[in-house]
Amino acid sequence: MRTIIEPFRIKSVEPIRMTSPPERRKILADAGCNLFRVRAEDVIVDLLTDSGVAAMSAEQWAALMRGDESYAGSASFSRFEAAVKRLMPFKHIIPTHQGRAAEAILFALLGGAGKIIPSNTHFDTTRANVEATGARAADLLCQDADNMSSDAPFKGDMDVERLHALLVQDGAKVPCVMMTITNNAGGGQPASLANIRRVAAFAHEFDKPFIIDGCRFAENAWFIKEREHGQSGRTIVEIVNDIFACADGMTMSAKKDAFANIGGWLALNDDELAQKARTRLILTEGFPTYGGLAGRDLDAIAQGLSEIVDEDYLRYRVRVNEYVLERLIEEGVPVVRPAGGHAVFLDAGAMLPHILPLQYPGQALAAALYEEGGVRGCEIGSVMFGLQPDGAEKPARSELVRLAMPRRVYTQSHADYVVETILAVFEKRAALRGMRIVRQPQMLRHFTAEFAPL
Ligand code: F0G
């Protein structure tokens, strides 16, 4: 059949409250034009994030009841650990309450003033956790990614030449090499297995541990299967095993590719580093067999990990974004191509050339989408990345709006509605105005800053 359907049935539903454009205009003004400050019940289609918002399966809800809440050595931990190791065969699996807690522990141990941590692109929490230790987060993304309208298959690849140059020149300052799969901040674009292996080889040549931020590992593996030479006949689990076999550790947010509403982990092979990490874990998260999670959460993750590698699910998952993107491209809307694994990225910089980067075209577009159709997306541009650690402001490398798809939550008609909303705003794009910041915190300003239209 030609139509790729949602490979699930719906057994439990949540109502959506309909609102009108005038109502939303007022909500937006009251929220300082920051969609993070809008109440979820005032949103019609919520594409703010794909994090922690998945619909759990019947088997996951059943797994919650199996949760063993013992403080130490719970059966839930054993099931969680086995499920992770089946995919990512690391020696030490250390549960955390979410991804950034794993990052905070890792960089507390490896970061510090004067250090440099390279990656293809650090996501915002990763960058913030690196910078909070005084270290520098260096993004070494491949050049293919510069051209947003090309359909290059692996725009999440690291620029291995620049990595090599950095290791030769400043190797002593580099405590580890990182890679984010898929590259969230760069459009949800995947890295190839060949590139991951080359990065690992360079890291190891210089005796540096190679750490993968594996948040969307299953989507990345699907793209490898679909696009990389020689990979199409392999299973997703085989590809995932290969990706992580060349790493020395990983950070993970189970709120993405584990279908969980909360959770994460830090995995390491090095015994000494793992021991230090567990000591910090006890200080900040909890005992090493629960790490800031309830036993039932560990069971939901374990079950989720067995479902996320299902090829029918991954085919449908990626197809939703391709479908939305194809319709936008037909109408000439500037977008990041090809479609990402977890989101569609609109190129606000190209759509709104009359709005300067530091007048935040992405923020203006995100606000307009909300006002038009109650669709909530997220700016990924100069609001998110423009504020430097020294307080100065610098335009980001691109001005995007991310429309992230929660896993298994919305249907085809929701996707059609989102397209219709985007096209309506696109029609009026010349009338959109930039924004100025009225109030902001010193870091991670996109979550709480208040804006006013210019
Ligand atoms: N790494 C990546 C690539 C992420 O996308 C995220 C979270 C994290 C780390 C941190 O994980 O939220 O569990 O602490 N991204 C979410 C998003 C917030 O909307 O993209 P966390």
PDB file of N, CA, C and O and ligand atoms in Angstrom, residues 36 47-52 96-103 121-126 129 178 180-185 213-216 251-256 262-264 342 378 380 384 402 404 446-447, ligand 1:
ATOM      1  N   PHE A  36       7.123  29.239  25.771  1.00  0.00           N
ATOM      2  CA  PHE A  36       7.374  28.409  26.955  1.00  0.00           C
ATOM      3  C   PHE A  36       6.517  28.885  28.132  1.00  0.00           C
ATOM      4  O   PHE A  36       6.336  28.158  29.097  1.00  0.00           O
ATOM      5  N   LEU A  47       3.868  21.373  19.409  1.00  0.00           N
ATOM      6  CA  LEU A  47       5.090  20.851  18.790  1.00  0.00           C
ATOM      7  C   LEU A  47       6.309  21.552  19.392  1.00  0.00           C
ATOM      8  O   LEU A  47       7.331  21.739  18.740  1.00  0.00           O
ATOM      9  N   LEU A  48       6.166  21.949  20.652  1.00  0.00           N
ATOM     10  CA  LEU A  48       7.260  22.635  21.340  1.00  0.00           C
ATOM     11  C   LEU A  48       8.467  21.708  21.448  1.00  0.00           C
ATOM     12  O   LEU A  48       9.601  22.124  21.342  1.00  0.00           O
ATOM     13  N   THR A  49       8.196  20.458  21.704  1.00  0.00           N
ATOM     14  CA  THR A  49       9.275  19.486  21.900  1.00  0.00           C
ATOM     15  C   THR A  49       8.773  18.086  21.610  1.00  0.00           C
ATOM     16  O   THR A  49       7.567  17.828  21.601  1.00  0.00           O
ATOM     17  N   ASP A  50       9.718  17.187  21.384  1.00  0.00           N
ATOM     18  CA  ASP A  50       9.400  15.759  21.300  1.00  0.00           C
ATOM     19  C   ASP A  50       9.892  15.078  22.576  1.00  0.00           C
ATOM     20  O   ASP A  50      10.008  13.870  22.625  1.00  0.00           O
ATOM     21  N   SER A  51      10.174  15.868  23.595  1.00  0.00           N
ATOM     22  CA  SER A  51      10.836  15.342  24.784  1.00  0.00           C
ATOM     23  C   SER A  51       9.865  15.077  25.924  1.00  0.00           C
ATOM     24  O   SER A  51       9.221  16.006  26.428  1.00  0.00           O
ATOM     25  N   GLY A  52       9.738  13.817  26.314  1.00  0.00           N
ATOM     26  CA  GLY A  52       8.898  13.467  27.466  1.00  0.00           C
ATOM     27  C   GLY A  52       7.414  13.511  27.176  1.00  0.00           C
ATOM     28  O   GLY A  52       6.595  13.339  28.072  1.00  0.00           O
ATOM     29  N   THR A  96      19.736   8.334  35.411  1.00  0.00           N
ATOM     30  CA  THR A  96      19.580   9.711  35.889  1.00  0.00           C
ATOM     31  C   THR A  96      18.140  10.139  35.627  1.00  0.00           C
ATOM     32  O   THR A  96      17.431   9.471  34.872  1.00  0.00           O
ATOM     33  N   HIS A  97      17.737  11.260  36.232  1.00  0.00           N
ATOM     34  CA  HIS A  97      16.312  11.623  36.076  1.00  0.00           C
ATOM     35  C   HIS A  97      16.015  12.163  34.688  1.00  0.00           C
ATOM     36  O   HIS A  97      14.887  12.102  34.228  1.00  0.00           O
ATOM     37  N   GLN A  98      17.015  12.709  33.995  1.00  0.00           N
ATOM     38  CA  GLN A  98      16.857  13.029  32.570  1.00  0.00           C
ATOM     39  C   GLN A  98      18.225  13.269  31.961  1.00  0.00           C
ATOM     40  O   GLN A  98      19.248  13.130  32.647  1.00  0.00           O
ATOM     41  N   GLY A  99      18.253  13.624  30.690  1.00  0.00           N
ATOM     42  CA  GLY A  99      19.529  13.693  29.976  1.00  0.00           C
ATOM     43  C   GLY A  99      20.507  14.689  30.563  1.00  0.00           C
ATOM     44  O   GLY A  99      21.702  14.423  30.703  1.00  0.00           O
ATOM     45  N   ARG A 100      20.015  15.870  30.917  1.00  0.00           N
ATOM     46  CA  ARG A 100      20.933  16.926  31.377  1.00  0.00           C
ATOM     47  C   ARG A 100      21.591  16.571  32.704  1.00  0.00           C
ATOM     48  O   ARG A 100      22.665  17.077  33.005  1.00  0.00           O
ATOM     49  N   ALA A 101      20.964  15.705  33.483  1.00  0.00           N
ATOM     50  CA  ALA A 101      21.595  15.270  34.734  1.00  0.00           C
ATOM     51  C   ALA A 101      22.807  14.404  34.415  1.00  0.00           C
ATOM     52  O   ALA A 101      23.853  14.494  35.080  1.00  0.00           O
ATOM     53  N   ALA A 102      22.697  13.593  33.371  1.00  0.00           N
ATOM     54  CA  ALA A 102      23.845  12.788  32.929  1.00  0.00           C
ATOM     55  C   ALA A 102      24.955  13.704  32.429  1.00  0.00           C
ATOM     56  O   ALA A 102      26.142  13.503  32.712  1.00  0.00           O
ATOM     57  N   GLU A 103      24.558  14.751  31.683  1.00  0.00           N
ATOM     58  CA  GLU A 103      25.550  15.714  31.172  1.00  0.00           C
ATOM     59  C   GLU A 103      26.244  16.430  32.333  1.00  0.00           C
ATOM     60  O   GLU A 103      27.465  16.615  32.324  1.00  0.00           O
ATOM     61  N   THR A 121      27.320  19.183  16.970  1.00  0.00           N
ATOM     62  CA  THR A 121      26.681  20.370  17.555  1.00  0.00           C
ATOM     63  C   THR A 121      26.175  19.986  18.940  1.00  0.00           C
ATOM     64  O   THR A 121      25.407  19.031  19.075  1.00  0.00           O
ATOM     65  N   HIS A 122      26.593  20.732  19.939  1.00  0.00           N
ATOM     66  CA  HIS A 122      26.062  20.511  21.282  1.00  0.00           C
ATOM     67  C   HIS A 122      24.633  21.038  21.340  1.00  0.00           C
ATOM     68  O   HIS A 122      24.357  22.132  20.845  1.00  0.00           O
ATOM     69  N   PHE A 123      23.733  20.288  21.956  1.00  0.00           N
ATOM     70  CA  PHE A 123      22.407  20.866  22.190  1.00  0.00           C
ATOM     71  C   PHE A 123      22.496  21.871  23.345  1.00  0.00           C
ATOM     72  O   PHE A 123      23.499  21.935  24.035  1.00  0.00           O
ATOM     73  N   ASP A 124      21.437  22.676  23.551  1.00  0.00           N
ATOM     74  CA  ASP A 124      21.557  23.798  24.492  1.00  0.00           C
ATOM     75  C   ASP A 124      21.906  23.372  25.916  1.00  0.00           C
ATOM     76  O   ASP A 124      22.727  23.996  26.561  1.00  0.00           O
ATOM     77  N   THR A 125      21.293  22.289  26.397  1.00  0.00           N
ATOM     78  CA  THR A 125      21.598  21.878  27.776  1.00  0.00           C
ATOM     79  C   THR A 125      23.023  21.331  27.881  1.00  0.00           C
ATOM     80  O   THR A 125      23.692  21.510  28.894  1.00  0.00           O
ATOM     81  N   THR A 126      23.472  20.678  26.818  1.00  0.00           N
ATOM     82  CA  THR A 126      24.831  20.134  26.810  1.00  0.00           C
ATOM     83  C   THR A 126      25.831  21.281  26.827  1.00  0.00           C
ATOM     84  O   THR A 126      26.773  21.305  27.622  1.00  0.00           O
ATOM     85  N   ASN A 129      25.855  22.917  30.178  1.00  0.00           N
ATOM     86  CA  ASN A 129      26.565  22.127  31.188  1.00  0.00           C
ATOM     87  C   ASN A 129      28.077  22.162  30.980  1.00  0.00           C
ATOM     88  O   ASN A 129      28.842  22.125  31.948  1.00  0.00           O
ATOM     89  N   MET A 178      32.780  14.512  21.635  1.00  0.00           N
ATOM     90  CA  MET A 178      31.352  14.167  21.708  1.00  0.00           C
ATOM     91  C   MET A 178      30.706  14.171  20.341  1.00  0.00           C
ATOM     92  O   MET A 178      31.197  14.806  19.407  1.00  0.00           O
ATOM     93  N   THR A 180      26.450  14.232  18.794  1.00  0.00           N
ATOM     94  CA  THR A 180      25.018  14.198  19.104  1.00  0.00           C
ATOM     95  C   THR A 180      24.281  13.538  17.951  1.00  0.00           C
ATOM     96  O   THR A 180      24.379  13.996  16.813  1.00  0.00           O
ATOM     97  N   ILE A 181      23.548  12.451  18.241  1.00  0.00           N
ATOM     98  CA  ILE A 181      22.793  11.796  17.156  1.00  0.00           C
ATOM     99  C   ILE A 181      21.324  11.680  17.574  1.00  0.00           C
ATOM    100  O   ILE A 181      21.053  11.249  18.671  1.00  0.00           O
ATOM    101  N   THR A 182      20.440  12.080  16.669  1.00  0.00           N
ATOM    102  CA  THR A 182      20.650  12.932  15.526  1.00  0.00           C
ATOM    103  C   THR A 182      21.046  14.337  16.014  1.00  0.00           C
ATOM    104  O   THR A 182      20.919  14.618  17.196  1.00  0.00           O
ATOM    105  N   ASN A 183      21.456  15.190  15.077  1.00  0.00           N
ATOM    106  CA  ASN A 183      21.881  16.523  15.477  1.00  0.00           C
ATOM    107  C   ASN A 183      20.667  17.431  15.645  1.00  0.00           C
ATOM    108  O   ASN A 183      20.206  18.064  14.713  1.00  0.00           O
ATOM    109  N   ASN A 184      20.161  17.478  16.857  1.00  0.00           N
ATOM    110  CA  ASN A 184      18.925  18.210  17.144  1.00  0.00           C
ATOM    111  C   ASN A 184      19.015  19.667  16.723  1.00  0.00           C
ATOM    112  O   ASN A 184      18.206  20.153  15.935  1.00  0.00           O
ATOM    113  N   ALA A 185      20.027  20.379  17.243  1.00  0.00           N
ATOM    114  CA  ALA A 185      20.118  21.818  16.987  1.00  0.00           C
ATOM    115  C   ALA A 185      20.332  22.111  15.504  1.00  0.00           C
ATOM    116  O   ALA A 185      20.028  23.200  15.032  1.00  0.00           O
ATOM    117  N   ASP A 213      26.021  11.553  22.604  1.00  0.00           N
ATOM    118  CA  ASP A 213      24.708  11.972  23.107  1.00  0.00           C
ATOM    119  C   ASP A 213      23.701  11.245  22.223  1.00  0.00           C
ATOM    120  O   ASP A 213      23.498  11.598  21.063  1.00  0.00           O
ATOM    121  N   GLY A 214      23.098  10.200  22.776  1.00  0.00           N
ATOM    122  CA  GLY A 214      22.311   9.270  21.952  1.00  0.00           C
ATOM    123  C   GLY A 214      20.810   9.495  21.959  1.00  0.00           C
ATOM    124  O   GLY A 214      20.050   8.580  21.627  1.00  0.00           O
ATOM    125  N   CYS A 215      20.369  10.705  22.300  1.00  0.00           N
ATOM    126  CA  CYS A 215      18.928  10.961  22.492  1.00  0.00           C
ATOM    127  C   CYS A 215      18.028  10.346  21.420  1.00  0.00           C
ATOM    128  O   CYS A 215      17.001   9.761  21.719  1.00  0.00           O
ATOM    129  N   ARG A 216      18.426  10.497  20.147  1.00  0.00           N
ATOM    130  CA  ARG A 216      17.549  10.024  19.059  1.00  0.00           C
ATOM    131  C   ARG A 216      18.269   8.948  18.231  1.00  0.00           C
ATOM    132  O   ARG A 216      18.299   8.980  16.999  1.00  0.00           O
ATOM    133  N   THR A 251      25.592   9.802  26.869  1.00  0.00           N
ATOM    134  CA  THR A 251      24.566  10.429  27.693  1.00  0.00           C
ATOM    135  C   THR A 251      23.254  10.197  26.963  1.00  0.00           C
ATOM    136  O   THR A 251      23.232  10.072  25.736  1.00  0.00           O
ATOM    137  N   MET A 252      22.172  10.125  27.712  1.00  0.00           N
ATOM    138  CA  MET A 252      20.898   9.801  27.063  1.00  0.00           C
ATOM    139  C   MET A 252      19.748  10.455  27.797  1.00  0.00           C
ATOM    140  O   MET A 252      19.705  10.474  29.028  1.00  0.00           O
ATOM    141  N   SER A 253      18.819  10.980  27.030  1.00  0.00           N
ATOM    142  CA  SER A 253      17.530  11.397  27.561  1.00  0.00           C
ATOM    143  C   SER A 253      16.508  10.364  27.129  1.00  0.00           C
ATOM    144  O   SER A 253      16.206  10.250  25.941  1.00  0.00           O
ATOM    145  N   ALA A 254      15.983   9.602  28.085  1.00  0.00           N
ATOM    146  CA  ALA A 254      14.982   8.582  27.761  1.00  0.00           C
ATOM    147  C   ALA A 254      13.652   9.214  27.352  1.00  0.00           C
ATOM    148  O   ALA A 254      12.730   8.528  26.927  1.00  0.00           O
ATOM    149  N   LYS A 255      13.574  10.559  27.466  1.00  0.00           N
ATOM    150  CA  LYS A 255      12.369  11.284  27.072  1.00  0.00           C
ATOM    151  C   LYS A 255      12.244  11.386  25.553  1.00  0.00           C
ATOM    152  O   LYS A 255      11.256  11.867  25.049  1.00  0.00           O
ATOM    153  N   LYS A 256      13.275  10.955  24.845  1.00  0.00           N
ATOM    154  CA  LYS A 256      13.216  10.937  23.387  1.00  0.00           C
ATOM    155  C   LYS A 256      13.047   9.490  22.929  1.00  0.00           C
ATOM    156  O   LYS A 256      11.965   8.948  23.043  1.00  0.00           O
ATOM    157  N   ILE A 262       9.913  10.486  31.413  1.00  0.00           N
ATOM    158  CA  ILE A 262      11.026  11.016  32.202  1.00  0.00           C
ATOM    159  C   ILE A 262      12.151   9.971  32.193  1.00  0.00           C
ATOM    160  O   ILE A 262      11.888   8.798  31.954  1.00  0.00           O
ATOM    161  N   GLY A 263      13.361  10.413  32.457  1.00  0.00           N
ATOM    162  CA  GLY A 263      14.454   9.448  32.602  1.00  0.00           C
ATOM    163  C   GLY A 263      15.631   9.728  31.684  1.00  0.00           C
ATOM    164  O   GLY A 263      15.543  10.529  30.740  1.00  0.00           O
ATOM    165  N   GLY A 264      16.726   9.090  31.995  1.00  0.00           N
ATOM    166  CA  GLY A 264      17.928   9.209  31.190  1.00  0.00           C
ATOM    167  C   GLY A 264      19.001   8.318  31.781  1.00  0.00           C
ATOM    168  O   GLY A 264      18.749   7.585  32.751  1.00  0.00           O
ATOM    169  N   HIS A 342      12.970  13.966  14.022  1.00  0.00           N
ATOM    170  CA  HIS A 342      11.967  14.241  15.058  1.00  0.00           C
ATOM    171  C   HIS A 342      11.218  15.538  14.825  1.00  0.00           C
ATOM    172  O   HIS A 342      10.364  15.898  15.619  1.00  0.00           O
ATOM    173  N   CYS A 378       9.147  26.009  18.490  1.00  0.00           N
ATOM    174  CA  CYS A 378      10.228  26.512  19.339  1.00  0.00           C
ATOM    175  C   CYS A 378      11.303  27.182  18.482  1.00  0.00           C
ATOM    176  O   CYS A 378      11.769  26.595  17.509  1.00  0.00           O
ATOM    177  N   ILE A 380      14.846  28.133  17.351  1.00  0.00           N
ATOM    178  CA  ILE A 380      16.208  27.622  17.520  1.00  0.00           C
ATOM    179  C   ILE A 380      17.081  28.566  16.705  1.00  0.00           C
ATOM    180  O   ILE A 380      17.301  28.363  15.523  1.00  0.00           O
ATOM    181  N   MET A 384      17.935  31.389  21.321  1.00  0.00           N
ATOM    182  CA  MET A 384      18.485  30.226  22.033  1.00  0.00           C
ATOM    183  C   MET A 384      20.007  30.284  22.158  1.00  0.00           C
ATOM    184  O   MET A 384      20.561  29.941  23.197  1.00  0.00           O
ATOM    185  N   ARG A 402      11.602  25.231  15.130  1.00  0.00           N
ATOM    186  CA  ARG A 402      11.467  23.776  15.135  1.00  0.00           C
ATOM    187  C   ARG A 402      10.042  23.383  15.478  1.00  0.00           C
ATOM    188  O   ARG A 402       9.495  23.859  16.478  1.00  0.00           O
ATOM    189  N   ALA A 404       8.562  20.161  16.542  1.00  0.00           N
ATOM    190  CA  ALA A 404       8.968  18.807  16.952  1.00  0.00           C
ATOM    191  C   ALA A 404       7.732  17.935  17.110  1.00  0.00           C
ATOM    192  O   ALA A 404       6.727  18.362  17.675  1.00  0.00           O
ATOM    193  N   HIS A 446      16.048  31.375  26.516  1.00  0.00           N
ATOM    194  CA  HIS A 446      14.846  31.109  25.713  1.00  0.00           C
ATOM    195  C   HIS A 446      13.675  30.560  26.528  1.00  0.00           C
ATOM    196  O   HIS A 446      12.538  30.707  26.142  1.00  0.00           O
ATOM    197  N   PHE A 447      13.989  29.929  27.663  1.00  0.00           N
ATOM    198  CA  PHE A 447      12.899  29.358  28.465  1.00  0.00           C
ATOM    199  C   PHE A 447      12.046  30.425  29.156  1.00  0.00           C
ATOM    200  O   PHE A 447      10.862  30.224  29.365  1.00  0.00           O
TER     201      PHE A 447
HETATM  202  N1  F0G B   1      20.729  16.225  24.149  1.00  0.00           N
HETATM  203  C1  F0G B   1      19.875  16.477  23.140  1.00  0.00           C
HETATM  204  C2  F0G B   1      20.329  16.255  21.734  1.00  0.00           C
HETATM  205  C3  F0G B   1      18.584  16.924  23.425  1.00  0.00           C
HETATM  206  O1  F0G B   1      17.754  17.150  22.408  1.00  0.00           O
HETATM  207  C4  F0G B   1      18.191  17.113  24.769  1.00  0.00           C
HETATM  208  C5  F0G B   1      16.880  17.627  25.098  1.00  0.00           C
HETATM  209  C6  F0G B   1      19.106  16.831  25.793  1.00  0.00           C
HETATM  210  C7  F0G B   1      20.367  16.388  25.434  1.00  0.00           C
HETATM  211  C8  F0G B   1      18.753  16.980  27.249  1.00  0.00           C
HETATM  212  O2  F0G B   1      17.867  15.984  27.679  1.00  0.00           O
HETATM  213  O3  F0G B   1      15.769  17.198  28.325  1.00  0.00           O
HETATM  214  O4  F0G B   1      16.243  14.903  29.155  1.00  0.00           O
HETATM  215  O5  F0G B   1      17.532  16.806  30.014  1.00  0.00           O
HETATM  216  N2  F0G B   1      16.146  18.164  24.262  1.00  0.00           N
HETATM  217  C9  F0G B   1      14.789  18.619  24.466  1.00  0.00           C
HETATM  218  C10 F0G B   1      14.291  19.227  23.204  1.00  0.00           C
HETATM  219  C11 F0G B   1      14.574  19.457  25.668  1.00  0.00           C
HETATM  220  O6  F0G B   1      13.196  19.819  23.218  1.00  0.00           O
HETATM  221  O7  F0G B   1      14.959  19.113  22.177  1.00  0.00           O
HETATM  222  P1  F0G B   1      16.800  16.247  28.859  1.00  0.00           P
END
